[in-house]
XYZ file of N, CA and C in Angstrom:
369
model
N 2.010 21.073 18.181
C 1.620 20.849 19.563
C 2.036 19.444 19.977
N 2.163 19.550 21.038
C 2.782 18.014 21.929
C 2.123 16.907 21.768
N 0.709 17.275 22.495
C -0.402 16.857 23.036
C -1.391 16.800 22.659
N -2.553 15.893 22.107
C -3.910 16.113 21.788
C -4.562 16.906 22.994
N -4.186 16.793 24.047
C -4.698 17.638 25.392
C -5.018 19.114 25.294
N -3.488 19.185 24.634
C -3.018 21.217 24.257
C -3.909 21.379 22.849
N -3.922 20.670 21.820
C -5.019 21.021 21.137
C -6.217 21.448 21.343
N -6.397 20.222 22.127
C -8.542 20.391 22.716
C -8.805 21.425 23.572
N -7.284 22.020 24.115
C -7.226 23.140 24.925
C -7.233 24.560 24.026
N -7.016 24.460 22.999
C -6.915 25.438 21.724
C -8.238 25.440 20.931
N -8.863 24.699 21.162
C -10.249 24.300 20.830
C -11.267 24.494 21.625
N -10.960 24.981 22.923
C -11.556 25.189 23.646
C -11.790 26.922 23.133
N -10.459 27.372 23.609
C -10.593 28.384 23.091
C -10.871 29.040 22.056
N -10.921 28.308 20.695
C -11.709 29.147 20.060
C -13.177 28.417 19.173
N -13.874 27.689 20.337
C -15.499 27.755 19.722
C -16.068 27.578 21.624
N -15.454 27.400 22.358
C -15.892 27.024 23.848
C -16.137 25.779 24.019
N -16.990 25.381 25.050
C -16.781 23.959 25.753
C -15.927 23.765 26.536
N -15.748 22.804 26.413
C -14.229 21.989 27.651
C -13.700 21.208 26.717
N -12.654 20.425 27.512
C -11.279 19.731 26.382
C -12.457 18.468 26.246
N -13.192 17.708 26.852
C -13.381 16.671 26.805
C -14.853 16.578 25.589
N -14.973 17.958 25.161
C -16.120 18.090 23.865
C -15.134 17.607 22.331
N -13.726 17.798 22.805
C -12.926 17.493 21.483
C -11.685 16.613 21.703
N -11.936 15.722 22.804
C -10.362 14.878 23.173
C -10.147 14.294 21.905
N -11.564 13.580 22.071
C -12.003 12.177 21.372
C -10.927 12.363 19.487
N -11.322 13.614 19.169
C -11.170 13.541 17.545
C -9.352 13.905 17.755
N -9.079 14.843 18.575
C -7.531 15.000 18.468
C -6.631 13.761 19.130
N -7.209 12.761 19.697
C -6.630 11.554 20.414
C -6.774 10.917 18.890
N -8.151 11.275 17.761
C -7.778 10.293 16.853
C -6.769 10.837 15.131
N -6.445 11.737 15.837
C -5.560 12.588 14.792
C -4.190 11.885 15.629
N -3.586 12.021 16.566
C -2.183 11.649 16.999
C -2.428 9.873 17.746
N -2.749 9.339 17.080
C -3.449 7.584 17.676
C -2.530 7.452 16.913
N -1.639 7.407 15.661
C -0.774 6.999 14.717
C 0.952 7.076 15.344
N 0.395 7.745 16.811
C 2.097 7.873 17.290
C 2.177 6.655 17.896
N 1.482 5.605 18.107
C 1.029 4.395 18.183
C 2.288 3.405 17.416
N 2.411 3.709 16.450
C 2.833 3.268 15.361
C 4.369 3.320 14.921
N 4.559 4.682 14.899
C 5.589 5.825 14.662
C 6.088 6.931 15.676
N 6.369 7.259 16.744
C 6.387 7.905 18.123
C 7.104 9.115 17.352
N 7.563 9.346 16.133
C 7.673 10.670 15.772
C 7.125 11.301 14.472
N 7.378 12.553 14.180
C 6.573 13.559 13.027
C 5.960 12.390 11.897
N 6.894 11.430 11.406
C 6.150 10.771 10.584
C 4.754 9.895 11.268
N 4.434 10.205 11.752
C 2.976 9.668 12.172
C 2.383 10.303 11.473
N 2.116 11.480 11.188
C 1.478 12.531 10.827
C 0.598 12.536 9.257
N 1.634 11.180 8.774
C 1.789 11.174 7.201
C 0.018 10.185 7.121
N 0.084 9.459 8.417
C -1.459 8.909 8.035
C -2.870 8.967 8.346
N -3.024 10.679 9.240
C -3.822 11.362 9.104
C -3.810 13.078 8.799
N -2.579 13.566 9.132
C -2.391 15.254 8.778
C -2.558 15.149 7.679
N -3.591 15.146 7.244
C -3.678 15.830 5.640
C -5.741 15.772 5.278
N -5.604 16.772 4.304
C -7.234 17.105 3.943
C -7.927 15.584 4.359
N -7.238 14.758 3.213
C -8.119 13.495 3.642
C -8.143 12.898 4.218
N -7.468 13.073 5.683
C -7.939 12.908 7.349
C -8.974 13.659 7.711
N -9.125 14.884 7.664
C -10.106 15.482 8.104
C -10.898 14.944 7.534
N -11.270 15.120 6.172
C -12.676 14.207 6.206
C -13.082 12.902 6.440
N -12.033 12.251 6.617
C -11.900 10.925 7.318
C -12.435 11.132 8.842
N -11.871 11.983 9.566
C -12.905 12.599 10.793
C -14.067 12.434 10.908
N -14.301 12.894 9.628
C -15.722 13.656 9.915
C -16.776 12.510 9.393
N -16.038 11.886 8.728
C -16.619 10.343 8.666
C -17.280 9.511 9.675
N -15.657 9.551 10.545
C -16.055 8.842 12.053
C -16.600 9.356 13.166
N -16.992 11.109 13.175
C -17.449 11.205 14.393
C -18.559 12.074 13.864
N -19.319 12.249 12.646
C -19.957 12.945 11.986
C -19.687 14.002 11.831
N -20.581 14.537 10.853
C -20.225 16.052 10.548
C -20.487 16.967 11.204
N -21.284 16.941 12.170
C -20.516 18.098 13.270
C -20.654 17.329 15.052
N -20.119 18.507 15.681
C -19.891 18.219 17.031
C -20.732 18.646 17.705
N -21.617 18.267 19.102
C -22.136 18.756 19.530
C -21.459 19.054 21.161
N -21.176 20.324 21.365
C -20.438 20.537 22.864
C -21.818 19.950 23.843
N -21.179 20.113 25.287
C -21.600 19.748 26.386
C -22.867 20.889 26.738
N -22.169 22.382 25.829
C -23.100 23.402 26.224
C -24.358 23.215 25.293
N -24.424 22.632 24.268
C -25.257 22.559 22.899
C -24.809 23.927 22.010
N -24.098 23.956 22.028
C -23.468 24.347 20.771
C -23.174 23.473 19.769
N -23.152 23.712 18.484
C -23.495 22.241 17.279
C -22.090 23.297 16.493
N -20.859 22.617 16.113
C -19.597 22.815 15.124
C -19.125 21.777 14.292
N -18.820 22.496 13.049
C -18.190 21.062 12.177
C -17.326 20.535 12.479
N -17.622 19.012 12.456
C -16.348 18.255 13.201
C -15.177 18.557 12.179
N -15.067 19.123 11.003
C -13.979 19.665 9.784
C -13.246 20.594 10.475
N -13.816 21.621 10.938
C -13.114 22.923 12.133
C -12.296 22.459 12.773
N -12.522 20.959 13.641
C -11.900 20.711 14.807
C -10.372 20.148 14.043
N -10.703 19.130 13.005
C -9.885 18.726 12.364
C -8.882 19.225 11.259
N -9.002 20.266 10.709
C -8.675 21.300 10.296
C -7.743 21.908 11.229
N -8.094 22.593 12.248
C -7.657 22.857 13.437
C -6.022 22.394 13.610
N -6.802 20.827 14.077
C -5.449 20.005 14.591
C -4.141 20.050 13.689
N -4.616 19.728 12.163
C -3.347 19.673 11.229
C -2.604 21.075 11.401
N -3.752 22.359 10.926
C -2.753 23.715 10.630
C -2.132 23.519 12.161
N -2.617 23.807 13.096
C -1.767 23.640 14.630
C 0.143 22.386 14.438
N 0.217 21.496 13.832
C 0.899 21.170 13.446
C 1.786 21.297 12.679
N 1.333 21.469 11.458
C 1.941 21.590 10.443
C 1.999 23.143 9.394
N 0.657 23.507 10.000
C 0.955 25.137 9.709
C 0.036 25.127 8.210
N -0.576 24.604 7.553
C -1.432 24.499 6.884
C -1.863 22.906 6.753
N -2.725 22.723 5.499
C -3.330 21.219 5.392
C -2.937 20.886 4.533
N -1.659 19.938 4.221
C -1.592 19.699 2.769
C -2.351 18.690 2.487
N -2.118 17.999 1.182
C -3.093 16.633 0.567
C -1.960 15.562 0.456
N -2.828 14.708 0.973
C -2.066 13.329 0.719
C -0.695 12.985 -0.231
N -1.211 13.540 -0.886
C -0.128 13.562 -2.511
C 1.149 14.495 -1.869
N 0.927 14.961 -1.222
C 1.773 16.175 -0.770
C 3.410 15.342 0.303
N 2.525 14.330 0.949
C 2.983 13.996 2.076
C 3.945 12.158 1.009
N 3.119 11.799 0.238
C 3.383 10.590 -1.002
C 5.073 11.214 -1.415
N 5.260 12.781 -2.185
C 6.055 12.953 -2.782
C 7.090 13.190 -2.044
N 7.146 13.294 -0.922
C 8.008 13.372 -0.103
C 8.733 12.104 0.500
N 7.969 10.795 0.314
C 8.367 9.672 0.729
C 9.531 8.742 -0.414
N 10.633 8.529 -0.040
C 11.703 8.382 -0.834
C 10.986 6.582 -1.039
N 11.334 6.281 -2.599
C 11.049 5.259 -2.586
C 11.799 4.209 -2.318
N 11.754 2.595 -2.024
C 12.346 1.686 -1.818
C 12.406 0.695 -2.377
N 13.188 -0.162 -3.415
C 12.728 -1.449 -4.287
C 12.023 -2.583 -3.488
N 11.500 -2.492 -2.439
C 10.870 -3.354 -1.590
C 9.456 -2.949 -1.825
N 9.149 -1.866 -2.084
C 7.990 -1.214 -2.328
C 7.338 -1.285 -3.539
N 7.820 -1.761 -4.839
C 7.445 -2.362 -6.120
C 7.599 -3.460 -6.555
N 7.842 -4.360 -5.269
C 7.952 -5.896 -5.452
C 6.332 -6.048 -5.657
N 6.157 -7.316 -6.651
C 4.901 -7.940 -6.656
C 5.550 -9.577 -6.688
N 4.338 -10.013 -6.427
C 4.685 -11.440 -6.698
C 3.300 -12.111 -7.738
N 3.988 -12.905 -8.834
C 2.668 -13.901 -9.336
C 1.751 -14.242 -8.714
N 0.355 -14.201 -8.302
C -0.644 -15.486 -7.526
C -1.217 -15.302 -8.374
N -1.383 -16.154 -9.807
C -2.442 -16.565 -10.766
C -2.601 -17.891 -10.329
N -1.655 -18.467 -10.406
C -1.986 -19.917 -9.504
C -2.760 -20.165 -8.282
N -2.768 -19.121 -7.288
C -3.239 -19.236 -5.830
C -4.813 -18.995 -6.396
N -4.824 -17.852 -7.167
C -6.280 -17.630 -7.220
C -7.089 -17.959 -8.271
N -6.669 -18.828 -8.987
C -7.050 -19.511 -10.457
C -6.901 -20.997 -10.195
N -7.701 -22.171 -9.884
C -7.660 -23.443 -9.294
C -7.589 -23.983 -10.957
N -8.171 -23.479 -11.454
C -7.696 -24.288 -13.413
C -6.251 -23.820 -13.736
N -5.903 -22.986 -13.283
C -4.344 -23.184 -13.929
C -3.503 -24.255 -13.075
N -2.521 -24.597 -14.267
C -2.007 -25.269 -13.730
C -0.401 -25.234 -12.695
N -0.439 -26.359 -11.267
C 0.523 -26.126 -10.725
C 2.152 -25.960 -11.047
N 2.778 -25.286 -11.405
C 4.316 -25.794 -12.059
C 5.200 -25.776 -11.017
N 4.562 -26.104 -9.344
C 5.931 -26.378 -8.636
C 5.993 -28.420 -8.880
N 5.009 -28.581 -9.354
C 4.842 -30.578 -9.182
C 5.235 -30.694 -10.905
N 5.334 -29.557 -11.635
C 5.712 -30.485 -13.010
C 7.171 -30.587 -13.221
């Protein structure tokens, strides 16, 4: 789907309410196009442990405008298969990311964070 709009509109339809009972969580599923304006956005919430990352932030369930009470997991759940056509796991979305020798650089700070060792840029 395009739109968090057309989602909450798909969400409408299948538990009821209006779009504005579920903007909030599908605005925070595609907030990463922020970042990335294409599919790879996806990589830092489409997956299981976004949804429960959801459900973290807006609790575990939803309450519509009508009082109807749904798991905010449904909604989020929802959004990914609507995307991607099931939910994969994190790991899923990891093995797919080609690696880069920029990405296993470390650098020493025993010095920065150890004030008894000693400096060896002054010896």
């Amino acid at each position: 789907m395009a739109h968090p709009y057309h989602h909450a509109l798909s969400s409408v339809k299948m538990w009821g309410g209006c779009v504005e009972d579920y903007l909030a969580i599908h605005d925070w599923f595609d907030a990463s196009k922020a970042i990335t304006a294409d599919f790879r956005h996806r990589a830092l919430r489409h997956h299981a442990e976004g949804v429960f990352m959801a459900e973290t932030i807006f609790g575990p369930t939803l309450t519509l405008l009508s009082g109807r009470v749904i798991p905010t997991r449904w909604v989020g759940e929802q959004h990914v298969r609507e995307d991607l056509g099931a939910i994969p796991s994190f790991a899923d979305w990891v093995k797919s990311i080609r690696p880069e020798p920029w990405m296993g650089r470390t650098q020493r700070i025993e010095r920065d964070a150890d004030p008894v060792l000693p400096d060896r840029t002054t010896a």
